[in-house]
CSV table of C-alpha atoms and ligand atoms in Angstrom, one decimal:
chain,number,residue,atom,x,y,z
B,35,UNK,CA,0.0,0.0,0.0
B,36,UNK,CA,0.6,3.6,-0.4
B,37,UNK,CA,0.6,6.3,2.6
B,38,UNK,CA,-0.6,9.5,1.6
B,39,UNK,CA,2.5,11.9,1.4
B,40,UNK,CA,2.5,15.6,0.8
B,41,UNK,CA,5.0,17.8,-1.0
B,42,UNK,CA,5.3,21.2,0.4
B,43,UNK,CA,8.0,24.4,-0.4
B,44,UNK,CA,9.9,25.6,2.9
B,45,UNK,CA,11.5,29.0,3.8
B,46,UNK,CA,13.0,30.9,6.8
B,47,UNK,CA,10.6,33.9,7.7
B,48,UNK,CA,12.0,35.7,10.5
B,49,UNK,CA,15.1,35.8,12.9
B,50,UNK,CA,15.1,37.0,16.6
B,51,UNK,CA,17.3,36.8,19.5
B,52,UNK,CA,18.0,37.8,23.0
B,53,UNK,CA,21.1,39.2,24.3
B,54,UNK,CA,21.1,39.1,28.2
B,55,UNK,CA,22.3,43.1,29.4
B,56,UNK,CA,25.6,42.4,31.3
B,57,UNK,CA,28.1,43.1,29.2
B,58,UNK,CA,31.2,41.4,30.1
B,59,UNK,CA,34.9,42.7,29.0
B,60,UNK,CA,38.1,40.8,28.5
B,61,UNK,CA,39.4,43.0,31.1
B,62,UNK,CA,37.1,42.1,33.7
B,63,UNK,CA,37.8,38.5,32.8
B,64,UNK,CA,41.0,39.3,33.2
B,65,UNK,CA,40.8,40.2,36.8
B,66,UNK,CA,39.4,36.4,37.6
B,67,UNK,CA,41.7,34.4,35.3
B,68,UNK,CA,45.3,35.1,33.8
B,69,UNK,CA,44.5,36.4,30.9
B,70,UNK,CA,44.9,39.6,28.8
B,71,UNK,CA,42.5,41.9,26.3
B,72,UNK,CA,45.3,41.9,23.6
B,73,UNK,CA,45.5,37.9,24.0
B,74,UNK,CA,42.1,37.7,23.7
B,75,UNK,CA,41.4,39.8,20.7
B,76,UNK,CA,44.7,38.6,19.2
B,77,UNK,CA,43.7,34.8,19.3
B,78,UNK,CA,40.1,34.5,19.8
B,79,UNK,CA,38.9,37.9,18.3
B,80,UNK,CA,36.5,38.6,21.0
B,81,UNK,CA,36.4,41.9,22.7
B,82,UNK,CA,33.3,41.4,24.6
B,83,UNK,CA,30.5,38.8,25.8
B,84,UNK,CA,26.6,38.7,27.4
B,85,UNK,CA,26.7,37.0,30.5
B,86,UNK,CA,22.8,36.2,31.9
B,87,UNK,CA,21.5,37.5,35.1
B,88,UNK,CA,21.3,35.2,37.8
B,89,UNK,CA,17.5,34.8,37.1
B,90,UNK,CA,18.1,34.0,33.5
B,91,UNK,CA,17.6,30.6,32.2
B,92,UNK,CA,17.9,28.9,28.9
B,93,UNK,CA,14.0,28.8,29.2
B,94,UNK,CA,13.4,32.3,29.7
B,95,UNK,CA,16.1,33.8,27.2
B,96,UNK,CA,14.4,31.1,24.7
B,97,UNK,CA,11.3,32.6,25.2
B,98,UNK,CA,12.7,36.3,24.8
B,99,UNK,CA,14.2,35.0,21.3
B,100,UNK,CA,11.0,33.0,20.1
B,101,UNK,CA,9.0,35.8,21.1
B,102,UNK,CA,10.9,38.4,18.9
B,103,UNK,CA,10.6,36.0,15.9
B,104,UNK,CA,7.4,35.1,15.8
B,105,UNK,CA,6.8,39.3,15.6
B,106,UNK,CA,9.1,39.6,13.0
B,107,UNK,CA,7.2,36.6,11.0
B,108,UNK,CA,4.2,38.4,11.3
B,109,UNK,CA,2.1,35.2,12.7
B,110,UNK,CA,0.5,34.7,16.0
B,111,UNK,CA,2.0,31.9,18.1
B,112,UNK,CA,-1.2,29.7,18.0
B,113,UNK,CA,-0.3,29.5,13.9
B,114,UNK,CA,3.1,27.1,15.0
B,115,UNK,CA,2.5,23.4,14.8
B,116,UNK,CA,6.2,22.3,15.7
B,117,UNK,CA,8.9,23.8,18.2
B,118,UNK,CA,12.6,23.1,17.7
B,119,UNK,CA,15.5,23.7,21.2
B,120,UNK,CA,19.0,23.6,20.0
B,121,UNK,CA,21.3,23.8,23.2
B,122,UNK,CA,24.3,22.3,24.7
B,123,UNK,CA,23.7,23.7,28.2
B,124,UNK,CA,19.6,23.1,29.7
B,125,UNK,CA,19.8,22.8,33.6
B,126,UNK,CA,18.4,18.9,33.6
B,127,UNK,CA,18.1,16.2,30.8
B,128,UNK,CA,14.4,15.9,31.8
B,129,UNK,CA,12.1,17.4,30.9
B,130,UNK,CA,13.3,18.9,27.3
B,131,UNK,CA,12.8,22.5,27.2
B,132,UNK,CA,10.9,23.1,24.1
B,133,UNK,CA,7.3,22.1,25.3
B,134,UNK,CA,8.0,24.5,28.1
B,135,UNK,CA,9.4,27.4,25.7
B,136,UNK,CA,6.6,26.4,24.0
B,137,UNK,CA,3.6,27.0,26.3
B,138,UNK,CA,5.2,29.7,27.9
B,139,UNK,CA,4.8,31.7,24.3
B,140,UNK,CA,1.3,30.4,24.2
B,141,UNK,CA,1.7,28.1,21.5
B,142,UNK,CA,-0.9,25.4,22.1
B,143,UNK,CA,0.2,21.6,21.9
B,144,UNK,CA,2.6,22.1,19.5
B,145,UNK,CA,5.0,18.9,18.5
B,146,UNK,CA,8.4,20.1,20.6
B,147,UNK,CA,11.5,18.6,21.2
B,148,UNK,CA,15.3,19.5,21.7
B,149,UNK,CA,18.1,19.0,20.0
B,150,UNK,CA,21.9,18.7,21.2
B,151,UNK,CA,24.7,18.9,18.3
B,152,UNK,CA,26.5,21.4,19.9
B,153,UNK,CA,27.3,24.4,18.3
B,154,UNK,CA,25.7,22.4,15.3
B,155,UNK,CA,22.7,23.1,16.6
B,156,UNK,CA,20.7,25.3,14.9
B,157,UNK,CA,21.5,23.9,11.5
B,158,UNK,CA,20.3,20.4,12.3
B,159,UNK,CA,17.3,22.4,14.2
B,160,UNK,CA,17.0,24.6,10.5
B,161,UNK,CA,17.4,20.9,8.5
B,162,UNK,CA,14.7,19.2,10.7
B,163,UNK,CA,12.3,22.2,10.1
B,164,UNK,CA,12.6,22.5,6.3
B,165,UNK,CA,11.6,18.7,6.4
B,166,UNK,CA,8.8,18.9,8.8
B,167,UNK,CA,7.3,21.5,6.6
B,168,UNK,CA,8.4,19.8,3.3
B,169,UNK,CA,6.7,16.5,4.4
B,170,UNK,CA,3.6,18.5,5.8
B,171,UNK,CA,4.7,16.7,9.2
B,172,UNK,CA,4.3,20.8,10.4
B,173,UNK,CA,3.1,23.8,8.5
B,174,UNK,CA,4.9,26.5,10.6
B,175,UNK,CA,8.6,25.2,13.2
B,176,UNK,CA,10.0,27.9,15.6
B,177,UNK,CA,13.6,27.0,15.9
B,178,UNK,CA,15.5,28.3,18.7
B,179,UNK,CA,19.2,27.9,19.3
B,180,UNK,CA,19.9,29.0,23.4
B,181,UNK,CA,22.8,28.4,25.5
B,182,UNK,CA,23.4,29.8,29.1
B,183,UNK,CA,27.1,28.8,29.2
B,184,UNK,CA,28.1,30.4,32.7
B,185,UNK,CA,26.4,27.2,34.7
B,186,UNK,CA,28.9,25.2,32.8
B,187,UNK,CA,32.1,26.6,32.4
B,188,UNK,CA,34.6,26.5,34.8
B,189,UNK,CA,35.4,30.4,36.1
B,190,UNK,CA,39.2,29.1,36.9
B,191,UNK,CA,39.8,27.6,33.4
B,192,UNK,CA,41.0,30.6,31.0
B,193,UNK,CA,40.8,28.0,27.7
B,194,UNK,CA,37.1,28.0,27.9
B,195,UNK,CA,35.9,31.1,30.4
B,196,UNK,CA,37.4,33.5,28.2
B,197,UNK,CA,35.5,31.9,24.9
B,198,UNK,CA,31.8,31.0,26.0
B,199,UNK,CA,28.6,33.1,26.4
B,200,UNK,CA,24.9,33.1,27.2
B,201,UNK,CA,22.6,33.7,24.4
B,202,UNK,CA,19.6,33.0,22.4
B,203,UNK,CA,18.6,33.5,18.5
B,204,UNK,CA,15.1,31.9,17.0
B,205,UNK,CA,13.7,31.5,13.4
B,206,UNK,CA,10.4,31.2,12.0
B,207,UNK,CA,10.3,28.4,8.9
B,208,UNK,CA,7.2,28.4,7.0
B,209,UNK,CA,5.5,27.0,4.3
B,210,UNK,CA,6.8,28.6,1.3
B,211,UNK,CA,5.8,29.3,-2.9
B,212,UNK,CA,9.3,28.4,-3.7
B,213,UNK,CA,12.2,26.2,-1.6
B,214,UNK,CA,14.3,29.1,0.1
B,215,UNK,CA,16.8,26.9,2.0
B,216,UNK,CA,18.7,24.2,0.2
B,217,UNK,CA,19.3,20.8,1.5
B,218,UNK,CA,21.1,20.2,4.6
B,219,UNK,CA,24.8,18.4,4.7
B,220,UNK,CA,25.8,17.3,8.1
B,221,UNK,CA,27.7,14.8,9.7
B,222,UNK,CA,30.3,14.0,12.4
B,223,UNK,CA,34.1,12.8,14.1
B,224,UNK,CA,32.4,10.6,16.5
B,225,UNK,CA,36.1,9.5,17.6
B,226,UNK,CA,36.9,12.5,18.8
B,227,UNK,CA,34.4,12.7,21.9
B,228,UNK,CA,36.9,14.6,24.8
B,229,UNK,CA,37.6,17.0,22.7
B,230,UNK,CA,35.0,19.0,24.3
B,231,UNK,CA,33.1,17.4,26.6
B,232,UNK,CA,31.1,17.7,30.3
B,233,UNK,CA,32.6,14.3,31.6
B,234,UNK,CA,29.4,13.9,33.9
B,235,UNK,CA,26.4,15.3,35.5
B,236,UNK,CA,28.8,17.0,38.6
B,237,UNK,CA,31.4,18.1,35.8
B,238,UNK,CA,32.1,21.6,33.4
B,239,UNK,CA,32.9,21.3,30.3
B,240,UNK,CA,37.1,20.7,29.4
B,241,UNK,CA,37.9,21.6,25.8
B,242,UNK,CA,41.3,20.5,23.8
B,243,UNK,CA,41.0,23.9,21.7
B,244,UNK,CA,44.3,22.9,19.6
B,245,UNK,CA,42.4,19.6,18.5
B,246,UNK,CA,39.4,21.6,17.8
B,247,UNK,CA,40.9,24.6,16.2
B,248,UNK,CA,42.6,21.9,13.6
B,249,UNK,CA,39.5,20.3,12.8
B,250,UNK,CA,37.6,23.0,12.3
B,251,UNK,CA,40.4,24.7,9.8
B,252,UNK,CA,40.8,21.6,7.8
B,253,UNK,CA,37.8,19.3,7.5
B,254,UNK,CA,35.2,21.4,8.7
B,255,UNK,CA,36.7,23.9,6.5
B,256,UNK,CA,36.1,21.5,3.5
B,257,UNK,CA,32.5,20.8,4.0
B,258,UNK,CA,31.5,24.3,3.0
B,259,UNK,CA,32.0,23.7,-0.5
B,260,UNK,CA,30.3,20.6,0.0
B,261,UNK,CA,27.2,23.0,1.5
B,262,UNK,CA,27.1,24.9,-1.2
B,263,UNK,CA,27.4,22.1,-3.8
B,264,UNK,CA,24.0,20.7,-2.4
B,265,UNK,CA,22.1,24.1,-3.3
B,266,UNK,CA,23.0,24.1,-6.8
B,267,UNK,CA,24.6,27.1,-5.8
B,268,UNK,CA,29.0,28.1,-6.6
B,269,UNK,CA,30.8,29.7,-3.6
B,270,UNK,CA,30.5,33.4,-6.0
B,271,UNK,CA,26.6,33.0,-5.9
B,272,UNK,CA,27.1,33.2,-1.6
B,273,UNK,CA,26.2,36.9,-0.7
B,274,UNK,CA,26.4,36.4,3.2
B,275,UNK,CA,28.3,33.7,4.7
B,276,UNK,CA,27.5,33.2,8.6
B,277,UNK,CA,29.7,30.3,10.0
B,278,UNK,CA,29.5,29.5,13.4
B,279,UNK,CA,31.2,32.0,15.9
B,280,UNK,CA,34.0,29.9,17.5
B,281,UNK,CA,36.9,32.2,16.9
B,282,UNK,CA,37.8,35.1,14.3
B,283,UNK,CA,40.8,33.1,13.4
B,284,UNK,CA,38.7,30.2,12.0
B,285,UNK,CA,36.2,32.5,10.4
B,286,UNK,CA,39.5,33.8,8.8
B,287,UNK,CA,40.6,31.1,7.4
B,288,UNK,CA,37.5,30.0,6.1
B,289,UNK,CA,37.2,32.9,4.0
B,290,UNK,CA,40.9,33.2,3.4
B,291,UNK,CA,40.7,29.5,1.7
B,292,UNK,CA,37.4,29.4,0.0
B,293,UNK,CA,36.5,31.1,-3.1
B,294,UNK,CA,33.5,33.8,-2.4
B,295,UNK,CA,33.7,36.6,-3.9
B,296,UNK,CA,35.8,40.0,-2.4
B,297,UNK,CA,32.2,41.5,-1.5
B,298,UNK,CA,30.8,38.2,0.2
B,299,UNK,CA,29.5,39.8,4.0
B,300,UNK,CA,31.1,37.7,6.6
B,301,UNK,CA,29.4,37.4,10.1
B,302,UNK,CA,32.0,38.1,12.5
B,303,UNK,CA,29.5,38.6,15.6
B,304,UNK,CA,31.9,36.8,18.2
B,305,UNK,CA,33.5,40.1,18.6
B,306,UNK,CA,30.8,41.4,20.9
B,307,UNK,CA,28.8,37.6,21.6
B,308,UNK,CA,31.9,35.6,22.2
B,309,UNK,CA,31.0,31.7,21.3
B,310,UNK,CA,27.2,31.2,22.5
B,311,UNK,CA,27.2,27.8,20.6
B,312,UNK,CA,23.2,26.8,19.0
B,313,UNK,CA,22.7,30.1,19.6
B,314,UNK,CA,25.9,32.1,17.7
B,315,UNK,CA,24.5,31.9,14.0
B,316,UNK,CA,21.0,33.5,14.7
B,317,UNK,CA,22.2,35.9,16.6
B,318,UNK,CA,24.9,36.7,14.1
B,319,UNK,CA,22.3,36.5,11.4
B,320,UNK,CA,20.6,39.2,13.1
B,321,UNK,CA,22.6,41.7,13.9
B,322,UNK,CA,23.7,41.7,9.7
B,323,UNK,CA,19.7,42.3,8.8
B,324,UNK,CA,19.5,45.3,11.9
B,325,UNK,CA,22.3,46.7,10.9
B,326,UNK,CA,21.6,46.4,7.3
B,327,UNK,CA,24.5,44.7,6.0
B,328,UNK,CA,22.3,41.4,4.5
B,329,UNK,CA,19.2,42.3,2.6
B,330,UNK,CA,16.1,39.7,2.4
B,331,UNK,CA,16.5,37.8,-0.9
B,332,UNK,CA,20.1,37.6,-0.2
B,333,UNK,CA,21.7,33.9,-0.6
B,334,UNK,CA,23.7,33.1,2.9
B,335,UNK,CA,25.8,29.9,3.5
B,336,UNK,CA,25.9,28.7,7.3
B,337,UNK,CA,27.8,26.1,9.1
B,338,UNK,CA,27.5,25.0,12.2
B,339,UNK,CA,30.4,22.4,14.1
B,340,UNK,CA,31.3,21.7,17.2
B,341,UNK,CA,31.4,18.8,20.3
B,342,UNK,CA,30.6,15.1,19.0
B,343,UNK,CA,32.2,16.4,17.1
B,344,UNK,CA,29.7,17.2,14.8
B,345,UNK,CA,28.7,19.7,12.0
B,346,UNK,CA,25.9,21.1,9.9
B,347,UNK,CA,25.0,23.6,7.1
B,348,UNK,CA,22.9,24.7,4.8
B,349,UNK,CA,22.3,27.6,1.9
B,350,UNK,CA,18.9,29.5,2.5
B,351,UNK,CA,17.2,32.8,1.4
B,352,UNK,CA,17.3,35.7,3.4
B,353,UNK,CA,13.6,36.8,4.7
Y,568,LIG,C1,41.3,27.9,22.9
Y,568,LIG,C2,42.2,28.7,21.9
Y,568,LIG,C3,41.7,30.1,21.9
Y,568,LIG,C4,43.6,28.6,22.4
Y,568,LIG,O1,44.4,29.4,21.5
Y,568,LIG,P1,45.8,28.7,21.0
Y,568,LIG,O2,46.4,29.7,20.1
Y,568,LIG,O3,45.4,27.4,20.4
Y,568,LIG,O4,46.6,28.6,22.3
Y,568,LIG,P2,47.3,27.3,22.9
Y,568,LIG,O5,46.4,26.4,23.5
Y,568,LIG,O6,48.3,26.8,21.8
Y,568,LIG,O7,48.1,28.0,24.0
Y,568,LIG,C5,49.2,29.0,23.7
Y,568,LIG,C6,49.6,29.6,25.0
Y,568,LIG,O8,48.6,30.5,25.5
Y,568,LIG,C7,48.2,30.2,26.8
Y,568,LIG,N1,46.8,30.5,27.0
Y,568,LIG,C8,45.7,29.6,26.8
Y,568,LIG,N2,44.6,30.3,27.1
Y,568,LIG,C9,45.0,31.6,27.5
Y,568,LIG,C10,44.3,32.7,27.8
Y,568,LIG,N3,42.9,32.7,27.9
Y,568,LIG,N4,44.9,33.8,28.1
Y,568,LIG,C11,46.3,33.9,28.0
Y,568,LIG,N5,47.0,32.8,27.7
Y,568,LIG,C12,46.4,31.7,27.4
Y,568,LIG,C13,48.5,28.7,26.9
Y,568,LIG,O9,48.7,28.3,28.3
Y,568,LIG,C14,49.8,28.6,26.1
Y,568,LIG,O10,50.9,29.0,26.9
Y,568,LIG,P3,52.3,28.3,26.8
Y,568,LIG,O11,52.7,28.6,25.4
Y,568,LIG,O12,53.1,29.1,27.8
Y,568,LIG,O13,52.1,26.9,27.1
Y,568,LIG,C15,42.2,28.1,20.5
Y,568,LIG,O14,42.8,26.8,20.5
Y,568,LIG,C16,40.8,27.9,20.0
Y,568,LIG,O15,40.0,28.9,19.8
Y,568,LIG,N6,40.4,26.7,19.7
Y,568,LIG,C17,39.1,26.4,19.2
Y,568,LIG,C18,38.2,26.3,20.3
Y,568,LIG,C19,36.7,26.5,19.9
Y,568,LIG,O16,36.5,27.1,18.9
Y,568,LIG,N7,35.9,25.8,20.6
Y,568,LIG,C20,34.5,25.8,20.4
Y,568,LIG,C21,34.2,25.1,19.2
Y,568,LIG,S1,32.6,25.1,18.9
């Protein structure tokens, strides 16, 4: 026999995001760990982070993000069928956060679950939405990437204090006349688990950033053109490419070793968000639209990688 299947077009609609107030500078860092502003700008290329308020959650910022999308989009929260959680850094395993997010924005009995690839996040989030409306499974996903880094990150351990943030973006994906975001490519180093991991439940996260730095220069590096390849697309079609925000010197040599073209807009939003993981590429995303330096219709290549290790990308239109 044959199950009824649908066939459906699939675009991104809106981005939003929440950036928690306290605004925290290498130098303040600086007076906790032994560190320095010029080493952190020199190697990392961040000058500044958001750390949340006590009373923050990954919940609530989620919320704050969601909310802000789904007013962008232009639809009322009772018109989303399925909600998406990207994050790395939830409180407790049980239960997920997205039915929570979910009700808390008043969308009614949605189909919600969470997602953990890392700083990968988002895109598989972004990959499992584009299906779910494609396959009619949902007709409208919120995807939210969130991460309140500061509960896991050791204060005493300059690798990974210096690097991490709080943080959450969101998008709307809707039903679409036309497919607006190309297929996903993802995948993953499943041998290389301690590179960055939370050994247990009473653990913080350690990182080897030398082993993580190298893979994302050289075969993360070489699934871009692979993510482009899968759109139909060539690297000089890409008007806006937002990679991940792990560290400027990756993003550098990203660009510095692919072919995009000399006026190709590169996100570089870890200057002033450090590395909030699920959350980096919507947030990064937004700030180019507010500040006008993407335009909707405009084609932009993402990548997400990061512990599993895993990664993820995807082409899509700019709403
Ligand atoms: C973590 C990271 C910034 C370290 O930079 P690096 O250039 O690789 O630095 P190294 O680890 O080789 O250390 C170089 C020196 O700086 C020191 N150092 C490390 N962190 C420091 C800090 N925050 N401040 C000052 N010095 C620091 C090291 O102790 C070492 O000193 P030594 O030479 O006396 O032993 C870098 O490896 C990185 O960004 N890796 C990727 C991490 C990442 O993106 N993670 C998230 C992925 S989603």
């Amino acid at each position: 026999m044959h199950f009824p299947s649908a066939r459906h077009y699939a675009a991104i609609k809106s981005f939003g995001g929440y950036r928690p107030a306290r605004v925290v500078t290498n130098d303040e860092l600086a007076t906790q760990v032994d560190t320095s502003d010029e080493w952190i700008l020199t190697r990392v290329g961040i000058r500044e982070r958001r750390f949340a308020a006590p009373g923050e959650t990954a919940v609530s910022m989620a919320v704050e993000a969601g909310r802000e999308a789904i007013e962008r989009a232009g639809i009322a929260p009772t018109d989303i069928d399925l909600v998406l959680v990207a994050s790395c850094t939830l409180p407790t395993q049980l239960p997920s956060a997205a039915p929570e997010v979910a009700h808390l924005l008043g969308i009614g009995a949605p189909g919600a679950f969470d997602i953990n690839a890392a700083c990968a996040g988002f895109c598989y989030g972004i990959g499992q939405a584009s299906h779910a409306v494609q396959t009619g499974a949902a007709e409208t996903v919120l995807v939210i990437g969130v991460e309140k880094f500061t509960d896991w990150v050791d204060p005493s351990d300059r690798s990974t204090y210096i690097i991490f943030a709080d943080g959450a973006g969101a998008a709307i994906v809707g039903r679409s006349p036309e497919q607006r975001i190309a297929q996903t490519v993802w995948g993953s180093a499943g041998d290389r688990p301690e590179a960055i991991i939370v050994r247990d439940r009473r653990s913080l996260i350690e990182m080897d950033g030398r082993a993580v730095f190298r893979w994302a220069t050289t075969e993360v590096r070489d699934e871009i053109t692979r993510i482009c390849a899968a759109s139909g697309l060539s690297l000089r079609d890409i008007d806006v490419f937002a990679p991940h925000q792990a560290n400027l010197r990756i993003i550098d040599s990203m660009v510095r070793a692919l072919d995009f073209r000399d006026d190709v807009v590169v996100a570089r939003d870890i200057a002033v968000s450090g590395n909030t993981s699920a959350a980096s590429i919507p947030l990064a995303v937004r700030a180019l639209l507010e500040r006008g330096e993407a335009r909707s219709g405009d084609k932009v290549l993402t990548i997400g990688f990061g512990a599993g290790l895993t990664f993820a990308g995807q082409v899509f239109e700019m709403p």
